[in-house]
Amino acid sequence: MLLSIAQQRSRVKDMDFAPSPRAADLTARVRAFVDTEIEPVEPGILRDVAGRRARGEDAWPPPAVVGELQAKARQQGLWNLFLPAGHGDAYAARFGTDGGAGLTTTDYAAVAEQTGRSALAPLVFNCNAPDTGNMEVLLRYGSPEQQQEWLEPLLDGRVRSTFLMTEPGVASSDATTMEATATLDGGDVVLDGRKWWSTGAGHPDCRVGIFMGLTDPAAHRHGQHSMVVVPLQAPGVTVERMLTALGQYDEPLGHGEVTLRGVRLPSSAILAGPGRAFEIAQGRLGPGRVHHCMRLIGLAEKSLELACERASTRVAFGKPIANLGGNRERLARARIAINSARLLVQHAAWKLDTVGIEGAQSEVSEIKAAVPQMACDVIDLAIQLHGGGGMSEDFPLAAAYAGARSLRLADGPDEVHLGVVARHLLRPYAVRAAAAAPAGATPAATPASTPEVAR
Ligand SMILES: Cc1cc2nc3c(=O)[nH]c(=O)nc-3n(C[C@H](O)[C@H](O)[C@H](O)COP(=O)(O)OP(=O)(O)OC[C@H]3O[C@@H](n4cnc5c(N)ncnc54)[C@H](O)[C@@H]3O)c2cc1C
């Protein structure tokens, strides 16, 4: 149904993206921690990892300073801030050391922006993907036993996790094509298949994965697959190799290719019961996409700061680089792009808080299609204004670009999200066209004529 102008105005009037006083305080404290505790040591940590890799040593264990930063963040109450208001409150009080309830998506969005300024910060605050998404799944869909065995150690930072959905053998943008199997056998479920881009699989503490597999090919399209909690030390699970994303291993989490051969688990390992993978995937990815996008706003903001700094201090042809050619306008356009994207993400977060994932599908896909591209554009400008240095490891920009570029694919490629937005946009027109069509005529479009389901 199309909204009248008056209805639209009243909805706009109700919009409130302002963080609560508690969230504003947490956001300021997270920012101060990133600026004073993480950023000064981050280049040294990255050099240490690169050095170990160059010498052929094991580069995956994070340096001790990462654990020290985690302990300090936790002591200051800056731990597990992603835990959602409502169903995450009890755990937030136990494992979020400021002792308060979970934050709304709108409130956490402001925090996530600050963590996005540094590659390491999300891990330091125990707010990194894919652990946050996996913890939310265990929180919403896990049995009390699964929560005790896996959610609590994850919230405590004692173990890490991976998400095993994408497969090398099929176009995984369309999650209905997943070929790996989760076969029911008596009281067991048996997992077989090959997954890749399993983020987190490189961490030495990665102990558990959430695996998506085909259980019932005869069921309806979105009821065939199950999600299963799989211990990575179970017989038959092998991390075959670690992948690079535009040349980055992204230690200490990384992205693995993982095979599962005859992995037998009790059927109680299936999350929420067989056939519910799509429902779980939707619940997992709504808030997770807001987190990703707000972190990218922080990353773009940081990149723009570096660009302005460099362009104001480096001189070519007798002028600061900022004043050459169209650079002032390009920087101004980057400012506008970041601010516009932030408002778009805040709107999606507000929709998630006010109407839930069902009512916010278009808004969540809008940000997932828009923000990674915006971040790529801003970081690309920052690289360009840094000249050759921008491509080197002396600045964080090349790695930032790889991260933002990856997010045009991870959690579903841009095109799939644009398909979701188009479906919501065109649905009322298709309904009206169908109603107006003469009896017996085939309408030009039907409400269900686009196939995309955000994965
Ligand atoms: C750094 C990184 C981290 C990742 N982390 C994880 C993770 O932790 N767990 C996990 O399971 N996966 C992860 N992924 C995988 C990611 O989610 C998939 O790569 C993505 O969903 C696309 O699937 P695919 O690679 O099979 O591409 P395909 O499905 O083969 O698609 C290829 C291309 O086809 C085009 N296309 C597809 N659908 C449409 C459409 N409807 N309309 C128009 N064009 C279309 C798009 O251009 C798309 O990029 C990660 C990926 C990266 C790069």
Short mmCIF file of C-alpha atoms and ligand atoms in Angstrom, two decimals:
data_model
loop_
_atom_site.label_atom_id
_atom_site.label_comp_id
_atom_site.label_asym_id
_atom_site.label_seq_id
_atom_site.Cartn_x
_atom_site.Cartn_y
_atom_site.Cartn_z
CA MET A 1 0.00 0.00 0.00
CA LEU A 2 1.35 3.46 -0.91
CA LEU A 3 1.48 5.88 2.03
CA SER A 4 -0.27 9.23 1.80
CA ILE A 5 1.85 12.40 2.17
CA ALA A 6 0.33 12.93 5.65
CA GLN A 7 1.21 9.38 6.70
CA GLN A 8 4.76 9.77 5.43
CA ARG A 9 5.12 13.10 7.29
CA SER A 10 3.95 11.59 10.57
CA ARG A 11 6.45 8.75 10.20
CA VAL A 12 9.29 11.18 9.50
CA LYS A 13 8.28 13.20 12.59
CA ASP A 14 8.69 10.13 14.79
CA MET A 15 12.23 9.40 13.61
CA ASP A 16 14.82 9.77 16.31
CA PHE A 17 18.38 8.65 15.67
CA ALA A 18 19.88 10.32 18.72
CA PRO A 19 21.80 7.89 20.94
CA SER A 20 20.62 7.56 24.53
CA PRO A 21 22.80 9.29 27.18
CA ARG A 22 24.31 5.89 28.08
CA ALA A 23 25.10 5.13 24.44
CA ALA A 24 26.58 8.60 23.94
CA ASP A 25 28.85 8.00 26.94
CA LEU A 26 29.87 4.52 25.71
CA THR A 27 30.50 5.88 22.20
CA ALA A 28 32.78 8.61 23.56
CA ARG A 29 34.65 6.10 25.73
CA VAL A 30 35.06 3.63 22.84
CA ARG A 31 36.41 6.44 20.66
CA ALA A 32 38.87 7.51 23.36
CA PHE A 33 40.02 3.88 23.76
CA VAL A 34 40.54 3.51 20.00
CA ASP A 35 42.49 6.79 19.84
CA THR A 36 44.67 6.36 22.89
CA GLU A 37 45.06 2.61 23.41
CA ILE A 38 44.67 0.89 20.02
CA GLU A 39 45.86 3.29 17.31
CA PRO A 40 49.29 3.92 18.86
CA VAL A 41 50.13 0.17 18.97
CA GLU A 42 48.29 -1.00 15.84
CA PRO A 43 51.06 -0.31 13.28
CA GLY A 44 53.51 -2.30 15.47
CA ILE A 45 51.07 -5.21 15.68
CA LEU A 46 50.63 -5.24 11.89
CA ARG A 47 54.42 -5.08 11.40
CA ASP A 48 54.88 -7.98 13.82
CA VAL A 49 52.37 -10.12 11.90
CA ALA A 50 53.88 -9.19 8.51
CA GLY A 51 57.38 -9.93 9.85
CA ARG A 52 56.40 -13.36 11.11
CA ARG A 53 54.77 -14.16 7.78
CA ALA A 54 57.85 -12.96 5.85
CA ARG A 55 60.12 -15.16 7.98
CA GLY A 56 57.88 -18.17 7.33
CA GLU A 57 56.75 -18.28 10.99
CA ASP A 58 53.19 -18.82 12.20
CA ALA A 59 51.51 -15.41 11.80
CA TRP A 60 48.08 -16.44 13.14
CA PRO A 61 48.47 -16.19 16.93
CA PRO A 62 47.72 -12.54 17.83
CA PRO A 63 50.53 -10.75 19.72
CA ALA A 64 50.13 -10.68 23.53
CA VAL A 65 49.24 -6.98 23.41
CA VAL A 66 45.88 -7.85 21.80
CA GLY A 67 44.92 -9.90 24.88
CA GLU A 68 46.09 -7.06 27.11
CA LEU A 69 43.94 -4.58 25.20
CA GLN A 70 40.95 -6.93 25.46
CA ALA A 71 41.40 -7.20 29.22
CA LYS A 72 41.62 -3.42 29.53
CA ALA A 73 38.56 -2.84 27.35
CA ARG A 74 36.61 -5.35 29.40
CA GLN A 75 37.69 -3.76 32.65
CA GLN A 76 36.40 -0.41 31.37
CA GLY A 77 32.97 -1.82 30.52
CA LEU A 78 33.60 -1.75 26.76
CA TRP A 79 32.96 -5.44 26.09
CA ASN A 80 30.19 -7.19 24.12
CA LEU A 81 28.43 -3.88 23.48
CA PHE A 82 26.76 -5.44 20.40
CA LEU A 83 24.46 -7.51 22.66
CA PRO A 84 20.94 -6.44 21.75
CA ALA A 85 18.43 -4.75 24.02
CA GLY A 86 15.64 -7.10 25.05
CA HIS A 87 16.73 -10.65 24.49
CA GLY A 88 20.44 -9.94 25.12
CA ASP A 89 19.93 -8.12 28.44
CA ALA A 90 20.70 -11.00 30.83
CA TYR A 91 23.96 -11.79 29.04
CA ALA A 92 24.82 -8.09 28.74
CA ALA A 93 24.53 -7.79 32.50
CA ARG A 94 26.74 -10.89 32.99
CA PHE A 95 29.32 -10.47 30.22
CA GLY A 96 29.19 -6.77 29.34
CA THR A 97 31.20 -5.35 32.17
CA ASP A 98 29.42 -2.01 32.45
CA GLY A 99 26.67 -4.15 33.94
CA GLY A 100 23.84 -2.50 31.99
CA ALA A 101 21.27 -3.90 29.58
CA GLY A 102 21.94 -4.48 25.88
CA LEU A 103 21.88 -1.54 23.48
CA THR A 104 19.28 -0.84 20.79
CA THR A 105 20.51 -1.15 17.19
CA THR A 106 20.44 2.67 16.90
CA ASP A 107 22.53 3.04 20.05
CA TYR A 108 25.02 0.34 19.07
CA ALA A 109 25.36 1.83 15.56
CA ALA A 110 27.07 4.89 17.05
CA VAL A 111 29.49 2.63 18.96
CA ALA A 112 30.18 0.47 15.89
CA GLU A 113 31.17 3.55 13.87
CA GLN A 114 34.01 4.23 16.31
CA THR A 115 35.22 0.62 16.29
CA GLY A 116 35.36 0.74 12.47
CA ARG A 117 38.19 3.30 12.57
CA SER A 118 40.69 0.55 13.37
CA ALA A 119 41.07 -2.94 11.88
CA LEU A 120 41.80 -4.38 15.31
CA ALA A 121 39.24 -2.56 17.46
CA PRO A 122 36.22 -4.83 16.84
CA LEU A 123 38.20 -7.82 18.14
CA VAL A 124 39.50 -5.83 21.11
CA PHE A 125 35.90 -5.04 22.17
CA ASN A 126 34.66 -8.62 21.38
CA CYS A 127 32.41 -7.05 18.73
CA ASN A 128 33.93 -8.53 15.55
CA ALA A 129 32.26 -10.42 12.72
CA PRO A 130 31.52 -13.26 12.42
CA ASP A 131 31.51 -13.86 16.19
CA THR A 132 28.83 -11.24 16.85
CA GLY A 133 26.47 -12.76 14.25
CA ASN A 134 27.14 -16.26 15.55
CA MET A 135 26.57 -15.17 19.14
CA GLU A 136 23.27 -13.53 18.14
CA VAL A 137 22.19 -16.76 16.46
CA LEU A 138 23.03 -18.78 19.57
CA LEU A 139 21.23 -16.18 21.67
CA ARG A 140 18.05 -16.27 19.56
CA TYR A 141 17.94 -19.88 18.40
CA GLY A 142 20.37 -21.88 20.57
CA SER A 143 19.17 -24.42 23.14
CA PRO A 144 20.18 -23.82 26.78
CA GLU A 145 22.87 -26.51 26.31
CA GLN A 146 24.24 -24.85 23.12
CA GLN A 147 24.26 -21.50 24.89
CA GLN A 148 26.17 -22.89 27.82
CA GLU A 149 28.67 -24.80 25.68
CA TRP A 150 29.34 -22.14 23.04
CA LEU A 151 27.66 -18.78 23.65
CA GLU A 152 29.13 -18.26 27.10
CA PRO A 153 32.79 -18.94 26.13
CA LEU A 154 32.31 -16.71 23.07
CA LEU A 155 30.95 -13.88 25.21
CA ASP A 156 33.85 -14.46 27.57
CA GLY A 157 36.35 -14.20 24.68
CA ARG A 158 37.78 -17.65 25.49
CA VAL A 159 36.95 -19.10 22.05
CA ARG A 160 36.23 -17.73 18.58
CA SER A 161 33.92 -18.96 15.82
CA THR A 162 33.35 -19.17 12.07
CA PHE A 163 30.33 -19.13 9.76
CA LEU A 164 30.23 -21.94 7.18
CA MET A 165 27.76 -21.03 4.47
CA THR A 166 29.43 -20.08 1.15
CA GLU A 167 30.61 -22.93 -1.09
CA PRO A 168 33.22 -22.87 -3.88
CA GLY A 169 31.14 -25.18 -6.06
CA VAL A 170 27.87 -23.21 -6.31
CA ALA A 171 26.75 -19.59 -6.77
CA SER A 172 26.30 -18.89 -3.09
CA SER A 173 24.57 -15.53 -3.66
CA ASP A 174 21.55 -17.77 -4.03
CA ALA A 175 21.64 -19.66 -0.75
CA THR A 176 19.00 -22.12 -1.96
CA THR A 177 21.71 -23.73 -4.11
CA MET A 178 23.92 -24.87 -1.18
CA GLU A 179 25.00 -28.45 -1.86
CA ALA A 180 26.73 -29.37 1.40
CA THR A 181 24.50 -31.75 3.31
CA ALA A 182 23.23 -32.05 6.88
CA THR A 183 21.66 -35.50 6.69
CA LEU A 184 19.45 -36.87 9.48
CA ASP A 185 20.51 -40.41 10.44
CA GLY A 186 18.72 -41.93 13.41
CA GLY A 187 19.38 -39.60 16.31
CA ASP A 188 22.36 -38.02 14.52
CA VAL A 189 23.03 -35.43 11.83
CA VAL A 190 25.91 -36.08 9.41
CA LEU A 191 27.66 -33.15 7.70
CA ASP A 192 29.42 -33.36 4.31
CA GLY A 193 30.66 -30.67 1.96
CA ARG A 194 33.19 -27.97 1.19
CA LYS A 195 32.85 -24.38 2.39
CA TRP A 196 35.03 -21.34 1.81
CA TRP A 197 35.38 -17.74 2.88
CA SER A 198 34.78 -19.01 6.39
CA THR A 199 35.88 -15.90 8.27
CA GLY A 200 37.43 -16.54 11.68
CA ALA A 201 38.74 -20.01 10.78
CA GLY A 202 42.38 -18.88 11.03
CA HIS A 203 42.27 -17.81 14.67
CA PRO A 204 44.08 -20.29 16.94
CA ASP A 205 41.11 -20.12 19.36
CA CYS A 206 38.47 -20.83 16.67
CA ARG A 207 36.56 -23.79 18.15
CA VAL A 208 33.08 -23.73 16.66
CA GLY A 209 31.31 -23.09 13.38
CA ILE A 210 27.73 -22.55 12.33
CA PHE A 211 27.28 -24.72 9.23
CA MET A 212 24.48 -24.51 6.65
CA GLY A 213 23.57 -27.75 4.86
CA LEU A 214 20.85 -29.39 2.79
CA THR A 215 18.59 -31.65 4.86
CA ASP A 216 15.40 -32.18 2.88
CA PRO A 217 15.54 -31.56 -0.92
CA ALA A 218 11.80 -32.32 -1.13
CA ALA A 219 10.77 -29.52 1.24
CA HIS A 220 9.71 -26.07 0.00
CA ARG A 221 12.52 -23.86 -1.35
CA HIS A 222 13.27 -22.12 1.94
CA GLY A 223 12.71 -25.15 4.17
CA GLN A 224 15.34 -27.51 2.77
CA HIS A 225 18.40 -26.36 4.71
CA SER A 226 19.43 -26.57 8.34
CA MET A 227 21.99 -24.75 10.46
CA VAL A 228 24.16 -26.91 12.66
CA VAL A 229 26.57 -26.00 15.45
CA VAL A 230 29.78 -27.89 14.68
CA PRO A 231 32.85 -28.11 16.95
CA LEU A 232 35.87 -27.53 14.70
CA GLN A 233 37.74 -30.31 16.47
CA ALA A 234 35.06 -32.87 15.52
CA PRO A 235 36.50 -35.77 13.45
CA GLY A 236 36.09 -34.99 9.72
CA VAL A 237 36.47 -31.18 9.90
CA THR A 238 39.59 -29.87 8.12
CA VAL A 239 40.69 -26.28 7.48
CA GLU A 240 42.31 -26.92 4.08
CA ARG A 241 43.85 -23.49 3.52
CA MET A 242 43.54 -19.81 4.31
CA LEU A 243 42.48 -17.45 1.50
CA THR A 244 43.66 -13.90 0.87
CA ALA A 245 41.24 -11.07 0.08
CA LEU A 246 43.01 -8.71 -2.38
CA GLY A 247 46.27 -10.06 -0.97
CA GLN A 248 45.28 -9.63 2.72
CA TYR A 249 45.18 -12.63 5.06
CA ASP A 250 43.33 -10.53 7.66
CA GLU A 251 45.12 -12.14 10.59
CA PRO A 252 44.27 -13.14 13.26
CA LEU A 253 40.80 -14.15 12.00
CA GLY A 254 41.33 -14.86 8.29
CA HIS A 255 39.10 -16.64 5.80
CA GLY A 256 39.34 -20.43 5.49
CA GLU A 257 38.40 -23.14 3.07
CA VAL A 258 36.95 -25.93 5.18
CA THR A 259 35.94 -29.48 4.30
CA LEU A 260 33.52 -31.60 6.32
CA ARG A 261 33.60 -35.34 5.64
CA GLY A 262 31.14 -37.57 7.46
CA VAL A 263 31.05 -35.29 10.50
CA ARG A 264 28.61 -37.06 12.83
CA LEU A 265 26.93 -35.06 15.60
CA PRO A 266 23.83 -35.65 17.74
CA SER A 267 20.80 -34.08 16.05
CA SER A 268 20.55 -31.70 19.03
CA ALA A 269 23.38 -29.82 17.24
CA ILE A 270 20.80 -28.55 14.71
CA LEU A 271 19.83 -25.00 15.56
CA ALA A 272 16.09 -24.62 16.24
CA GLY A 273 15.36 -27.88 14.37
CA PRO A 274 15.77 -29.08 10.76
CA GLY A 275 14.83 -26.84 7.82
CA ARG A 276 15.08 -23.49 9.59
CA ALA A 277 18.34 -22.19 8.07
CA PHE A 278 16.72 -19.39 6.04
CA GLU A 279 14.76 -18.05 8.95
CA ILE A 280 17.94 -18.05 11.05
CA ALA A 281 20.01 -16.42 8.27
CA GLN A 282 17.53 -13.54 8.04
CA GLY A 283 17.54 -13.01 11.81
CA ARG A 284 21.36 -13.16 11.88
CA LEU A 285 22.03 -10.70 9.16
CA GLY A 286 19.73 -7.75 9.91
CA PRO A 287 21.60 -6.21 12.84
CA GLY A 288 24.89 -7.64 11.50
CA ARG A 289 24.55 -5.58 8.32
CA VAL A 290 23.97 -2.43 10.34
CA HIS A 291 27.14 -3.25 12.33
CA HIS A 292 29.15 -3.81 9.11
CA CYS A 293 27.86 -0.60 7.55
CA MET A 294 28.46 1.57 10.61
CA ARG A 295 31.99 0.19 10.93
CA LEU A 296 32.48 1.15 7.27
CA ILE A 297 31.26 4.69 8.02
CA GLY A 298 33.99 4.86 10.70
CA LEU A 299 36.55 3.50 8.24
CA ALA A 300 35.52 6.01 5.56
CA GLU A 301 35.62 8.83 8.11
CA LYS A 302 39.15 7.84 9.19
CA SER A 303 40.26 7.61 5.54
CA LEU A 304 38.84 11.06 4.80
CA GLU A 305 40.72 12.48 7.81
CA LEU A 306 43.96 10.98 6.47
CA ALA A 307 43.19 12.36 3.01
CA CYS A 308 42.56 15.88 4.34
CA GLU A 309 45.71 15.75 6.47
CA ARG A 310 47.89 14.62 3.57
CA ALA A 311 46.32 16.95 1.02
CA SER A 312 46.73 19.94 3.34
CA THR A 313 50.39 19.32 4.20
CA ARG A 314 51.96 17.98 0.98
CA VAL A 315 52.80 20.54 -1.66
CA ALA A 316 52.96 20.04 -5.43
CA PHE A 317 53.14 22.65 -8.19
CA GLY A 318 53.46 25.33 -5.51
CA LYS A 319 50.20 24.51 -3.71
CA PRO A 320 48.90 22.06 -1.11
CA ILE A 321 47.54 19.06 -3.02
CA ALA A 322 44.06 19.88 -1.64
CA ASN A 323 44.06 23.05 -3.72
CA LEU A 324 45.07 21.42 -7.01
CA GLY A 325 42.64 20.57 -9.78
CA GLY A 326 39.23 19.48 -8.47
CA ASN A 327 40.52 18.09 -5.18
CA ARG A 328 38.60 20.45 -2.90
CA GLU A 329 35.35 19.42 -4.56
CA ARG A 330 36.26 15.73 -4.43
CA LEU A 331 36.95 16.01 -0.70
CA ALA A 332 33.69 17.91 -0.21
CA ARG A 333 31.78 15.21 -2.09
CA ALA A 334 33.35 12.57 0.14
CA ARG A 335 32.17 14.55 3.19
CA ILE A 336 28.63 14.60 1.79
CA ALA A 337 28.74 10.91 0.85
CA ILE A 338 29.76 9.81 4.36
CA ASN A 339 27.17 12.00 6.08
CA SER A 340 24.41 10.79 3.73
CA ALA A 341 25.39 7.16 4.26
CA ARG A 342 25.44 7.59 8.04
CA LEU A 343 21.88 8.90 7.97
CA LEU A 344 20.83 5.99 5.76
CA VAL A 345 22.31 3.48 8.22
CA GLN A 346 20.79 5.25 11.22
CA HIS A 347 17.43 5.08 9.46
CA ALA A 348 17.81 1.34 8.88
CA ALA A 349 18.85 0.85 12.53
CA TRP A 350 15.82 2.85 13.68
CA LYS A 351 13.55 0.74 11.46
CA LEU A 352 15.01 -2.46 12.92
CA ASP A 353 14.39 -1.10 16.42
CA THR A 354 10.86 0.07 15.71
CA VAL A 355 9.36 -2.50 13.32
CA GLY A 356 11.84 -5.45 13.39
CA ILE A 357 13.61 -7.25 10.55
CA GLU A 358 10.40 -8.11 8.67
CA GLY A 359 9.53 -4.42 8.27
CA ALA A 360 13.10 -3.28 7.63
CA GLN A 361 14.18 -5.65 4.83
CA SER A 362 14.39 -2.96 2.16
CA GLU A 363 16.22 -0.50 4.44
CA VAL A 364 18.78 -3.15 5.49
CA SER A 365 19.44 -4.09 1.86
CA GLU A 366 19.61 -0.39 0.90
CA ILE A 367 22.52 0.19 3.29
CA LYS A 368 24.23 -3.06 2.34
CA ALA A 369 24.16 -2.01 -1.34
CA ALA A 370 25.12 1.64 -0.73
CA VAL A 371 27.64 1.84 2.11
CA PRO A 372 30.45 -0.53 1.01
CA GLN A 373 30.51 1.24 -2.40
CA MET A 374 30.60 4.64 -0.70
CA ALA A 375 33.46 3.48 1.55
CA CYS A 376 35.38 2.10 -1.46
CA ASP A 377 35.00 5.46 -3.25
CA VAL A 378 36.18 7.50 -0.26
CA ILE A 379 39.13 5.19 0.49
CA ASP A 380 40.07 5.21 -3.20
CA LEU A 381 40.19 9.01 -3.11
CA ALA A 382 42.35 8.89 0.03
CA ILE A 383 44.75 6.43 -1.66
CA GLN A 384 44.94 8.64 -4.74
CA LEU A 385 45.73 11.76 -2.73
CA HIS A 386 48.49 9.86 -0.87
CA GLY A 387 50.15 8.97 -4.18
CA GLY A 388 52.30 5.81 -4.15
CA GLY A 389 52.36 5.85 -0.34
CA GLY A 390 48.63 5.15 -0.31
CA MET A 391 49.25 1.76 -1.91
CA SER A 392 51.92 0.78 0.63
CA GLU A 393 51.71 -0.78 4.07
CA ASP A 394 52.98 2.52 5.55
CA PHE A 395 49.37 3.75 5.58
CA PRO A 396 46.26 1.76 6.53
CA LEU A 397 44.48 2.66 3.30
CA ALA A 398 45.28 -0.31 1.04
CA ALA A 399 44.08 -2.75 3.74
CA ALA A 400 41.04 -0.53 4.35
CA TYR A 401 40.17 -0.68 0.65
CA ALA A 402 40.44 -4.48 0.64
CA GLY A 403 38.11 -4.64 3.65
CA ALA A 404 35.51 -2.31 2.15
CA ARG A 405 35.70 -4.02 -1.24
CA SER A 406 35.14 -7.40 0.40
CA LEU A 407 31.92 -6.11 1.89
CA ARG A 408 30.47 -5.56 -1.58
CA LEU A 409 30.40 -9.40 -1.60
CA ALA A 410 30.36 -10.66 1.99
CA ASP A 411 26.81 -11.09 3.38
CA GLY A 412 25.54 -11.15 -0.21
CA PRO A 413 26.72 -9.16 -3.25
CA ASP A 414 25.39 -5.68 -4.06
CA GLU A 415 23.18 -6.99 -6.84
CA VAL A 416 21.23 -9.33 -4.56
CA HIS A 417 20.51 -6.46 -2.16
CA LEU A 418 19.50 -4.17 -5.01
CA GLY A 419 17.13 -6.95 -6.08
CA VAL A 420 15.53 -6.91 -2.61
CA VAL A 421 15.15 -3.11 -2.71
CA ALA A 422 13.60 -3.30 -6.19
CA ARG A 423 11.20 -6.03 -5.08
CA HIS A 424 9.90 -3.88 -2.22
CA LEU A 425 9.79 -0.79 -4.43
CA LEU A 426 7.89 -2.41 -7.28
CA ARG A 427 5.55 -4.68 -5.32
CA PRO A 428 2.64 -2.19 -4.92
CA TYR A 429 2.87 -1.21 -8.59
CA ALA A 430 2.83 -4.85 -9.65
CA VAL A 431 -0.22 -5.48 -7.43
CA ARG A 432 -2.06 -2.52 -8.96
CA ALA A 433 -1.04 -3.54 -12.49
CA ALA A 434 -2.27 -7.08 -11.84
CA ALA A 435 -5.59 -5.77 -10.47
CA ALA A 436 -6.07 -3.45 -13.48
CA ALA A 437 -5.20 -6.09 -16.10
CA PRO A 438 -8.16 -7.42 -18.12
CA ALA A 439 -9.38 -10.84 -16.98
CA GLY A 440 -7.20 -13.61 -18.44
CA ALA A 441 -4.33 -11.28 -19.44
CA THR A 442 -0.79 -11.98 -18.17
CA PRO A 443 0.38 -8.98 -16.11
CA ALA A 444 3.74 -7.46 -17.07
CA ALA A 445 5.07 -8.00 -13.54
CA THR A 446 3.90 -9.91 -10.52
CA PRO A 447 4.73 -9.21 -6.87
CA ALA A 448 6.90 -12.35 -6.80
CA SER A 449 8.61 -11.88 -10.14
CA THR A 450 12.07 -11.13 -8.71
CA PRO A 451 13.87 -14.13 -7.25
CA GLU A 452 16.31 -12.51 -4.81
CA VAL A 453 16.21 -13.46 -1.16
CA ALA A 454 18.87 -11.63 0.85
CA ARG A 455 21.21 -14.35 2.10
C1 LIG B 1 36.33 -11.16 2.78
C2 LIG B 1 35.11 -12.05 2.66
C3 LIG B 1 34.59 -12.61 3.82
C4 LIG B 1 33.50 -13.51 3.73
N1 LIG B 1 33.05 -14.11 4.88
C5 LIG B 1 32.15 -15.11 4.78
C6 LIG B 1 31.82 -15.90 5.93
O1 LIG B 1 32.29 -15.66 7.05
N2 LIG B 1 30.98 -16.98 5.74
C7 LIG B 1 30.44 -17.25 4.54
O2 LIG B 1 29.68 -18.22 4.45
N3 LIG B 1 30.71 -16.50 3.43
C8 LIG B 1 31.56 -15.46 3.52
N4 LIG B 1 31.91 -14.72 2.39
C9 LIG B 1 31.36 -15.12 1.10
C10 LIG B 1 30.35 -14.17 0.50
O3 LIG B 1 29.18 -14.09 1.30
C11 LIG B 1 30.05 -14.68 -0.93
O4 LIG B 1 31.23 -14.52 -1.69
C12 LIG B 1 28.91 -13.95 -1.59
O5 LIG B 1 27.69 -14.23 -0.93
C13 LIG B 1 28.76 -14.29 -3.08
O6 LIG B 1 28.70 -15.67 -3.31
P1 LIG B 1 29.68 -16.27 -4.43
O7 LIG B 1 31.07 -15.89 -4.05
O8 LIG B 1 29.40 -17.72 -4.56
O9 LIG B 1 29.34 -15.50 -5.76
P2 LIG B 1 28.29 -15.95 -6.89
O10 LIG B 1 27.02 -16.38 -6.25
O11 LIG B 1 28.97 -16.86 -7.81
O12 LIG B 1 27.99 -14.55 -7.59
C14 LIG B 1 28.96 -13.92 -8.43
C15 LIG B 1 28.39 -12.62 -8.93
O13 LIG B 1 27.20 -12.83 -9.67
C16 LIG B 1 26.44 -11.65 -9.67
N5 LIG B 1 25.09 -11.91 -9.16
C17 LIG B 1 24.70 -12.83 -8.25
N6 LIG B 1 23.38 -12.71 -8.01
C18 LIG B 1 22.93 -11.71 -8.79
C19 LIG B 1 21.65 -11.12 -9.00
N7 LIG B 1 20.56 -11.54 -8.33
N8 LIG B 1 21.55 -10.10 -9.90
C20 LIG B 1 22.64 -9.67 -10.57
N9 LIG B 1 23.86 -10.20 -10.42
C21 LIG B 1 24.01 -11.21 -9.55
C22 LIG B 1 27.15 -10.67 -8.71
O14 LIG B 1 27.97 -9.81 -9.44
C23 LIG B 1 27.97 -11.62 -7.86
O15 LIG B 1 29.07 -10.99 -7.23
C24 LIG B 1 32.93 -13.78 2.47
C25 LIG B 1 33.46 -13.18 1.31
C26 LIG B 1 34.53 -12.32 1.39
C27 LIG B 1 35.08 -11.72 0.13
#
